[in-house]
Structures are given as structure tokens and as C-alpha cells.
CSV table of C-alpha atoms in Angstrom, one decimal:
chain,number,residue,atom,x,y,z
A,27,MET,CA,122.8,86.6,25.8
A,28,LEU,CA,125.1,88.7,23.6
A,29,PHE,CA,128.3,87.7,25.5
A,30,PHE,CA,127.6,84.1,24.3
A,31,LEU,CA,128.8,85.3,20.9
A,32,PHE,CA,132.3,85.5,22.2
A,33,LEU,CA,132.2,82.0,23.6
A,34,SER,CA,133.1,78.7,21.9
A,35,GLY,CA,130.6,75.7,21.8
A,36,GLU,CA,132.6,74.1,24.6
A,37,GLU,CA,132.4,77.1,26.8
A,38,ARG,CA,128.7,77.5,26.2
A,39,THR,CA,128.2,73.9,27.2
A,40,LYS,CA,130.0,74.6,30.5
A,41,ILE,CA,127.6,77.5,31.4
A,42,LEU,CA,124.6,75.4,30.4
A,43,GLN,CA,125.9,72.6,32.6
A,44,GLU,CA,126.2,75.1,35.5
A,45,MET,CA,122.6,76.0,34.9
A,46,LYS,CA,121.5,72.4,35.0
A,47,GLU,CA,123.4,71.6,38.2
A,48,ALA,CA,121.9,74.9,39.8
A,49,SER,CA,118.4,73.6,39.2
A,50,ASP,CA,116.6,71.4,41.7
A,51,CYS,CA,114.4,69.4,39.2
A,52,ALA,CA,111.4,67.6,40.7
A,53,ASN,CA,110.7,63.9,40.0
A,54,ASN,CA,107.8,64.9,37.7
A,55,GLU,CA,109.3,65.3,34.2
A,56,ASP,CA,106.9,68.2,33.2
A,57,LYS,CA,107.6,70.1,36.4
A,58,GLY,CA,111.3,69.4,36.2
A,59,LYS,CA,111.5,70.8,32.7
A,60,LYS,CA,109.5,73.9,33.8
A,61,ALA,CA,111.8,74.5,36.8
A,62,LEU,CA,114.9,73.9,34.7
A,63,THR,CA,113.7,76.5,32.2
A,64,MET,CA,113.2,79.1,34.8
A,65,ARG,CA,116.5,78.5,36.5
A,66,GLN,CA,118.2,78.8,33.2
A,67,LYS,CA,116.5,82.1,32.5
A,68,GLN,CA,117.5,83.4,36.0
A,69,LEU,CA,121.1,82.3,35.6
A,70,LEU,CA,121.4,83.6,32.1
A,71,ALA,CA,119.8,86.9,33.2
A,72,SER,CA,122.4,87.2,36.0
A,73,TYR,CA,125.2,86.6,33.5
A,74,PHE,CA,123.8,89.1,31.1
A,75,VAL,CA,123.4,91.9,33.7
A,76,SER,CA,126.9,91.1,34.9
A,77,TRP,CA,128.2,91.4,31.3
A,78,LYS,CA,126.5,94.8,30.9
A,79,ILE,CA,128.0,96.1,34.2
A,80,ALA,CA,131.5,95.1,33.0
A,81,LYS,CA,131.1,96.4,29.5
A,82,CYS,CA,129.8,99.8,30.7
A,83,MET,CA,132.6,99.8,33.4
A,84,LYS,CA,130.2,100.2,36.3
A,85,PRO,CA,130.8,98.9,39.9
A,86,SER,CA,129.8,95.3,40.7
A,87,THR,CA,127.7,96.8,43.5
A,88,ASP,CA,125.3,98.2,41.0
A,89,GLY,CA,123.8,94.7,40.7
A,90,ASP,CA,121.7,95.0,43.8
A,91,PHE,CA,120.5,98.4,42.5
A,92,ILE,CA,119.6,96.9,39.0
A,93,LYS,CA,117.8,94.1,40.8
A,94,SER,CA,115.7,96.4,42.8
A,95,CYS,CA,114.7,98.5,39.7
A,96,LEU,CA,113.8,95.2,37.8
A,97,THR,CA,111.6,93.8,40.7
A,98,GLY,CA,110.0,97.3,41.1
A,99,VAL,CA,109.1,97.6,37.5
A,100,VAL,CA,107.9,94.0,37.3
A,101,ASP,CA,105.7,94.5,40.3
A,102,ILE,CA,104.0,97.4,38.5
A,103,MET,CA,103.8,95.8,35.1
A,104,CYS,CA,103.2,92.2,35.8
A,105,SER,CA,103.1,91.5,39.6
A,106,GLU,CA,102.6,87.7,39.2
A,107,GLN,CA,106.3,87.5,37.9
A,108,VAL,CA,107.9,89.3,40.9
A,109,ASP,CA,109.1,86.1,42.5
A,110,ASN,CA,110.9,84.9,39.5
A,111,PHE,CA,112.8,88.2,39.1
A,112,SER,CA,113.6,88.4,42.7
A,113,GLN,CA,115.5,85.2,42.5
A,114,ILE,CA,117.9,86.5,40.0
A,115,ARG,CA,121.3,86.6,41.7
A,116,LEU,CA,123.0,90.0,41.4
A,117,SER,CA,124.8,90.6,44.7
A,118,ASN,CA,128.3,92.2,44.7
A,119,ASN,CA,130.1,88.9,45.0
A,120,THR,CA,128.0,87.1,42.5
A,121,VAL,CA,128.4,89.8,39.9
A,122,LYS,CA,132.2,89.7,40.5
A,123,ARG,CA,132.3,85.9,40.0
A,124,ARG,CA,130.1,86.2,36.8
A,125,ILE,CA,132.5,88.8,35.3
A,126,GLU,CA,135.6,86.9,36.2
A,127,LYS,CA,134.1,83.7,34.6
A,128,ILE,CA,133.0,85.6,31.4
A,129,ALA,CA,136.4,87.2,31.1
A,130,THR,CA,138.2,83.9,31.7
A,131,LEU,CA,136.0,82.2,28.9
A,132,ILE,CA,136.7,84.9,26.5
A,133,ASP,CA,140.4,84.9,27.2
A,134,ASN,CA,140.5,81.2,26.8
A,135,ASN,CA,138.5,81.4,23.5
A,136,ILE,CA,141.0,84.0,22.2
A,137,ASN,CA,144.0,81.9,23.3
A,138,ASP,CA,142.5,78.9,21.4
A,139,GLN,CA,142.1,80.9,18.2
A,140,ILE,CA,145.6,82.4,18.6
A,141,SER,CA,147.1,78.8,18.9
A,142,GLN,CA,145.6,78.0,15.5
A,143,PHE,CA,147.2,80.8,13.6
A,144,ALA,CA,149.5,79.7,10.7
A,145,ALA,CA,151.1,83.1,10.8
A,146,TYR,CA,150.8,86.3,12.8
A,147,SER,CA,152.1,89.8,13.2
A,148,LEU,CA,152.4,92.0,16.3
A,149,ALA,CA,151.9,95.8,16.7
A,150,LEU,CA,153.3,97.4,19.8
A,151,ASP,CA,152.4,101.0,21.2
A,152,GLU,CA,154.0,102.5,24.3
A,153,SER,CA,152.2,105.6,25.7
A,154,THR,CA,151.0,107.1,28.9
A,155,ASP,CA,147.3,107.3,30.1
A,156,ILE,CA,145.6,110.2,31.6
A,157,ASN,CA,147.1,109.3,35.0
A,158,ASP,CA,150.7,109.5,33.6
A,159,LYS,CA,151.2,105.7,33.8
A,160,ALA,CA,153.2,104.1,31.1
A,161,GLN,CA,151.6,101.2,29.4
A,162,LEU,CA,152.6,98.9,26.5
A,163,ALA,CA,149.7,97.8,24.3
A,164,ILE,CA,150.3,94.7,22.2
A,165,PHE,CA,148.0,93.8,19.3
A,166,ILE,CA,148.1,90.6,17.4
A,167,ARG,CA,146.8,90.0,13.8
A,168,GLY,CA,146.9,86.4,12.5
A,169,VAL,CA,145.6,84.2,9.7
A,170,ASN,CA,144.3,80.6,10.0
A,171,GLU,CA,144.8,77.8,7.5
A,172,ASP,CA,141.5,78.6,5.9
A,173,PHE,CA,142.7,82.3,5.4
A,174,SER,CA,140.4,83.8,7.9
A,175,ILE,CA,141.9,86.8,9.6
A,176,HIS,CA,141.6,87.7,13.3
A,177,GLU,CA,142.9,90.6,15.3
A,178,TYR,CA,142.9,91.1,19.1
A,179,LEU,CA,144.4,93.0,21.9
A,180,LEU,CA,146.9,90.5,23.1
A,181,ASP,CA,147.9,92.3,26.3
A,182,LEU,CA,148.1,95.7,28.0
A,183,ILE,CA,151.2,95.8,30.4
A,184,ALA,CA,151.8,98.5,32.9
A,185,LEU,CA,155.5,99.6,33.0
A,186,LYS,CA,156.4,100.3,36.6
A,187,GLU,CA,159.1,103.0,36.3
A,188,HIS,CA,161.3,103.4,33.2
A,189,THR,CA,160.4,102.9,29.6
A,190,THR,CA,163.7,102.0,28.1
A,191,GLY,CA,164.2,99.4,25.4
A,192,LYS,CA,165.1,96.7,28.0
A,193,ASP,CA,162.0,97.5,30.0
A,194,LEU,CA,159.8,97.3,26.9
A,195,PHE,CA,161.4,94.0,25.8
A,196,GLU,CA,160.9,92.4,29.3
A,197,ALA,CA,157.1,93.4,29.0
A,198,PHE,CA,157.1,92.0,25.4
A,199,LYS,CA,158.7,88.7,26.5
A,200,SER,CA,156.4,88.3,29.4
A,201,ALA,CA,153.4,88.5,27.0
A,202,ILE,CA,155.0,86.0,24.6
A,203,VAL,CA,155.4,83.6,27.5
A,204,LYS,CA,152.0,84.1,29.0
A,205,LYS,CA,150.1,83.6,25.6
A,206,LYS,CA,152.4,80.8,24.6
A,207,LEU,CA,153.1,82.2,21.2
A,208,ASP,CA,155.1,80.3,18.6
A,209,LEU,CA,157.8,82.7,17.4
A,210,ASN,CA,158.4,80.7,14.4
A,211,LYS,CA,155.1,81.9,13.1
A,212,LEU,CA,156.0,85.6,13.6
A,213,VAL,CA,156.2,87.4,10.4
A,214,SER,CA,156.4,91.1,11.3
A,215,VAL,CA,156.5,93.6,14.2
A,216,ALA,CA,155.2,97.1,14.0
A,217,THR,CA,156.1,99.8,16.6
A,218,ASP,CA,155.7,103.5,17.1
A,219,GLY,CA,158.6,105.8,16.2
A,220,ALA,CA,160.1,106.3,19.7
A,221,PRO,CA,163.9,105.7,20.0
A,222,ALA,CA,163.3,103.2,22.8
A,223,MET,CA,161.2,101.2,20.4
A,224,THR,CA,163.2,101.4,17.1
A,225,GLY,CA,166.9,101.5,18.5
A,226,GLU,CA,168.9,98.7,16.9
A,227,LYS,CA,171.2,98.3,19.8
A,228,LYS,CA,169.3,99.1,23.1
A,229,GLY,CA,165.8,99.5,21.6
A,230,LEU,CA,163.1,97.1,21.6
A,231,VAL,CA,163.7,96.1,18.0
A,232,GLY,CA,167.3,95.4,18.6
A,233,CYS,CA,166.4,93.3,21.8
A,234,ILE,CA,163.9,91.3,19.8
A,235,LYS,CA,166.4,90.6,17.0
A,236,GLN,CA,168.9,89.4,19.5
A,237,PHE,CA,166.3,87.3,21.3
A,238,LEU,CA,165.3,85.5,18.0
A,239,LYS,CA,168.9,85.0,17.1
A,240,ASN,CA,169.7,83.5,20.5
A,241,LEU,CA,166.8,81.1,20.0
A,242,GLU,CA,168.1,80.3,16.5
A,243,ILE,CA,164.8,81.3,14.9
A,244,HIS,CA,165.6,82.1,11.3
A,245,THR,CA,162.2,83.4,10.1
A,246,ASP,CA,162.5,86.6,8.1
A,247,VAL,CA,160.7,88.8,10.6
A,248,LYS,CA,159.9,92.3,9.2
A,249,PHE,CA,160.3,95.3,11.5
A,250,LEU,CA,158.1,98.5,10.7
A,251,HIS,CA,157.7,101.6,12.6
A,252,CYS,CA,155.5,104.8,12.4
A,253,ILE,CA,152.7,103.1,10.6
A,254,ILE,CA,150.5,102.8,13.8
A,255,HIS,CA,150.0,106.6,14.1
A,256,GLN,CA,149.3,107.4,10.5
A,257,GLN,CA,147.5,110.6,11.5
A,258,VAL,CA,150.7,111.9,13.0
A,259,LEU,CA,152.7,111.2,9.9
A,260,TRP,CA,150.1,112.9,7.8
A,261,SER,CA,150.1,115.8,10.0
A,262,LYS,CA,153.8,116.2,9.8
A,263,ILE,CA,153.8,116.1,6.0
A,264,MET,CA,150.9,118.6,5.6
A,265,ASN,CA,151.4,122.2,6.5
A,266,MET,CA,148.7,122.8,9.1
A,267,GLU,CA,150.3,125.7,11.0
A,268,SER,CA,147.9,128.2,9.6
A,269,VAL,CA,145.0,126.2,11.1
A,270,MET,CA,146.7,124.9,14.4
A,271,ASN,CA,148.1,128.3,15.4
A,272,VAL,CA,144.7,130.0,15.1
A,273,ALA,CA,143.0,127.2,17.0
A,274,VAL,CA,145.5,126.8,19.7
A,275,HIS,CA,146.0,130.5,20.2
A,276,THR,CA,142.1,131.0,20.5
A,277,ILE,CA,141.7,128.1,22.9
A,278,ASN,CA,144.6,129.4,25.0
A,279,LYS,CA,143.0,132.8,25.1
A,280,ILE,CA,139.7,131.4,26.5
A,281,LYS,CA,141.2,129.0,29.0
A,282,SER,CA,144.1,131.2,30.2
A,283,SER,CA,141.7,133.4,32.2
A,284,ALA,CA,139.5,131.8,34.7
A,285,LEU,CA,136.7,134.4,34.3
A,286,LYS,CA,136.6,134.0,30.5
A,287,HIS,CA,136.6,130.2,30.8
A,288,ARG,CA,133.6,130.3,33.2
A,289,LYS,CA,131.7,132.6,30.9
A,290,PHE,CA,132.4,130.4,27.9
A,291,ARG,CA,131.3,127.2,29.7
A,292,LYS,CA,128.2,129.1,30.9
A,293,LEU,CA,127.4,130.1,27.3
A,294,LEU,CA,127.6,126.4,26.2
A,295,GLU,CA,125.3,125.4,29.1
A,296,ASP,CA,122.8,128.1,28.2
A,297,LEU,CA,122.7,127.1,24.6
A,298,GLU,CA,122.3,123.4,25.7
A,299,MET,CA,125.2,122.3,23.4
A,300,GLU,CA,126.4,118.8,23.3
A,301,HIS,CA,129.9,119.8,24.3
A,302,GLN,CA,130.3,121.7,27.7
A,303,ASP,CA,134.0,122.6,27.1
A,304,ILE,CA,136.9,122.6,24.6
A,305,PRO,CA,140.1,120.6,25.3
A,306,PHE,CA,143.7,121.9,25.4
A,307,TYR,CA,146.0,120.6,22.7
A,308,THR,CA,148.9,118.6,23.9
A,309,ASP,CA,151.7,118.0,21.5
A,310,VAL,CA,153.0,115.0,23.5
A,311,ARG,CA,149.6,113.2,23.3
A,312,TRP,CA,149.0,113.1,19.6
A,313,LEU,CA,145.4,112.0,19.7
A,314,SER,CA,144.5,115.4,21.3
A,315,ARG,CA,145.2,117.1,18.0
A,316,GLY,CA,142.2,115.5,16.3
A,317,LYS,CA,140.0,115.9,19.3
A,318,MET,CA,140.8,119.5,19.8
A,319,LEU,CA,140.2,120.4,16.1
A,320,ARG,CA,137.1,118.4,15.8
A,321,ARG,CA,135.7,120.2,19.0
A,322,PHE,CA,136.9,123.5,17.8
A,323,PHE,CA,135.1,123.0,14.4
A,324,ASP,CA,131.9,122.0,16.1
A,325,LEU,CA,131.9,125.1,18.3
A,326,ARG,CA,133.4,127.5,15.6
A,327,CYS,CA,130.4,129.8,15.4
A,328,ILE,CA,129.9,130.1,19.1
A,329,ILE,CA,133.7,130.7,19.6
A,330,ASN,CA,133.7,133.4,17.1
A,331,ASP,CA,130.7,135.3,18.6
A,332,PHE,CA,132.2,134.8,22.1
A,333,MET,CA,135.6,136.2,21.0
A,334,ILE,CA,133.9,139.2,19.3
A,335,LYS,CA,131.9,140.0,22.3
A,336,GLN,CA,135.2,139.8,24.5
A,337,VAL,CA,137.0,142.2,22.2
A,338,SER,CA,134.1,144.8,21.9
């Protein structure tokens, strides 16, 4: 039932109405109530399992496997309830429909809340994922008339080929149109520090300014950059070469040799460590700095002993 927290009152009513329509109530009032209650539980259980499958990013085909586990456990623990559990619908197509409906309801709920914003700001970040696909993430943060603040991921747009300012602007404009945002309520736009983002002529910022000018929107929109990746700004100001050079050199020493790398992983496995390997540091992907240093610190004693044995 946790996914109900994301739904508005009207959306909850729709699901309950579906539950009522799915039930075949008998003419007898008492029996009808009992049948309706069980149907509600079965349908709600189906939605709950589908929501958990989507949240954990598992395939929709896992629904049948989960159902077989449920019925098996119930048969052992309380066999009189097996029939009720066996009627929970968790087939592949059913789970897909449930997930799509939950996603649609949550999206509609977010859109309704966004439409009530008195003012909002946007944050845009363009980066590549682990499959080298460029994506533009757009976050929205708004305030209502009662001064309640809400923040959502507005959209995640895949960029097909190039990541120029024009491409980023077209993706930005498609999100604005899709979500029906009122640009008169836009107060600020934050971006990362890439030239394609911050360029005043051909960059995304310049394109947005020209777009607002063409629409004759005279709101004083503030454009900010480099505040999204505050860790990167901090690392550029702080002199961390003495730490980074040692960590990167040590990791490269371990992973440059296939034999050493296998021995190191075998050592972690034998010690039953939580981490089974240590990642490379990639300067382009700024998040790898923190992940690498954190993992290096956690394994510092083991790395020290391993390197001493390799030298001796």
C-alpha cells in the first residue's frame, strides 16, 4: 500500500472503483461485503507486488515467480488460505499494466502539483551514463501559495547524437511543452559549467534568453551555473593532489596487471569483505572521484598489506 502515498485522493478513488467493478458481489449483503473485501485485498496485493517489482527494477516476468513463492509459503503456513493467494493476478501482462497505471497516476499527480506552483526554478544537468548515452536531466523546484516547497525530476531526455547548445535547448523546450509549464513563473535556471550549457550565443542559456525574449516574457530570470556539482568546485579549490596522486597511482598499480588484479580480488573474497573490487578514477565522470576515494579509504589497510607483499 506504500505506493498509495504518491497518489491524490481522486486517483485513490479510481483504483478503489476498479476494485469494486472487479468484484462479483452476491445478492446477499453480508456475502457481498465479504467477497468485495477479499477482491480488494487481492487487487491491492497485485498492485503492491507490481510496485515493488518496478521499484527494484526487476523484470515483469518475476510476478509469476513471486506468486509461486507466495502460494508455496501459504500452503505450508496456513493451507486454508491458498485459494485466496492463488487468485492474485501477477502474470507478465498484468504486472506491466499495473506498473504503467501506477506510473501514469504518479505522473498526473506530479503534473497537478506543478500546475499549482506560484513560482519555480529549474536545474539542468547534461551527462553520459555508463553506456555512453548522453542524457539531459531536468529538475524542478517550486513553491505554492501556502509556501510549501516541492522538488521533482521533471524529465530525463536522451540526446540522440550531438550535445550542442541547440540540441540541449530543443530537449529543454520539449520538456516545457510536455509538462505545460508557465514560463511567466520561471525565476531561475541552474546549469552545469559546460560551454554548451553556459554559452551566451550558441549555448543553452543564450537560447533560453532569446526564446523568452521572442515570447515577450519579461520576468527577471536568474541564470546560475556550477552550483549543481558543488563537490567538483570544492575539489578544484582544495589542493588534493597529495591524496589523489597516491590513490590513483596505487589503484593503477593493482589493476594494470591482470595477475595482481586477480590476486587482489581473491584476497578481498577470502577476507569476506563487503567490497569485492576497487574502481578506477575517471576525471570526466566527476562522481567517480568520491566513490574511488571512499572505497580506497575503506580498504586502505588491506591495500597497504597487499602492496607490501608485492614489493617484498
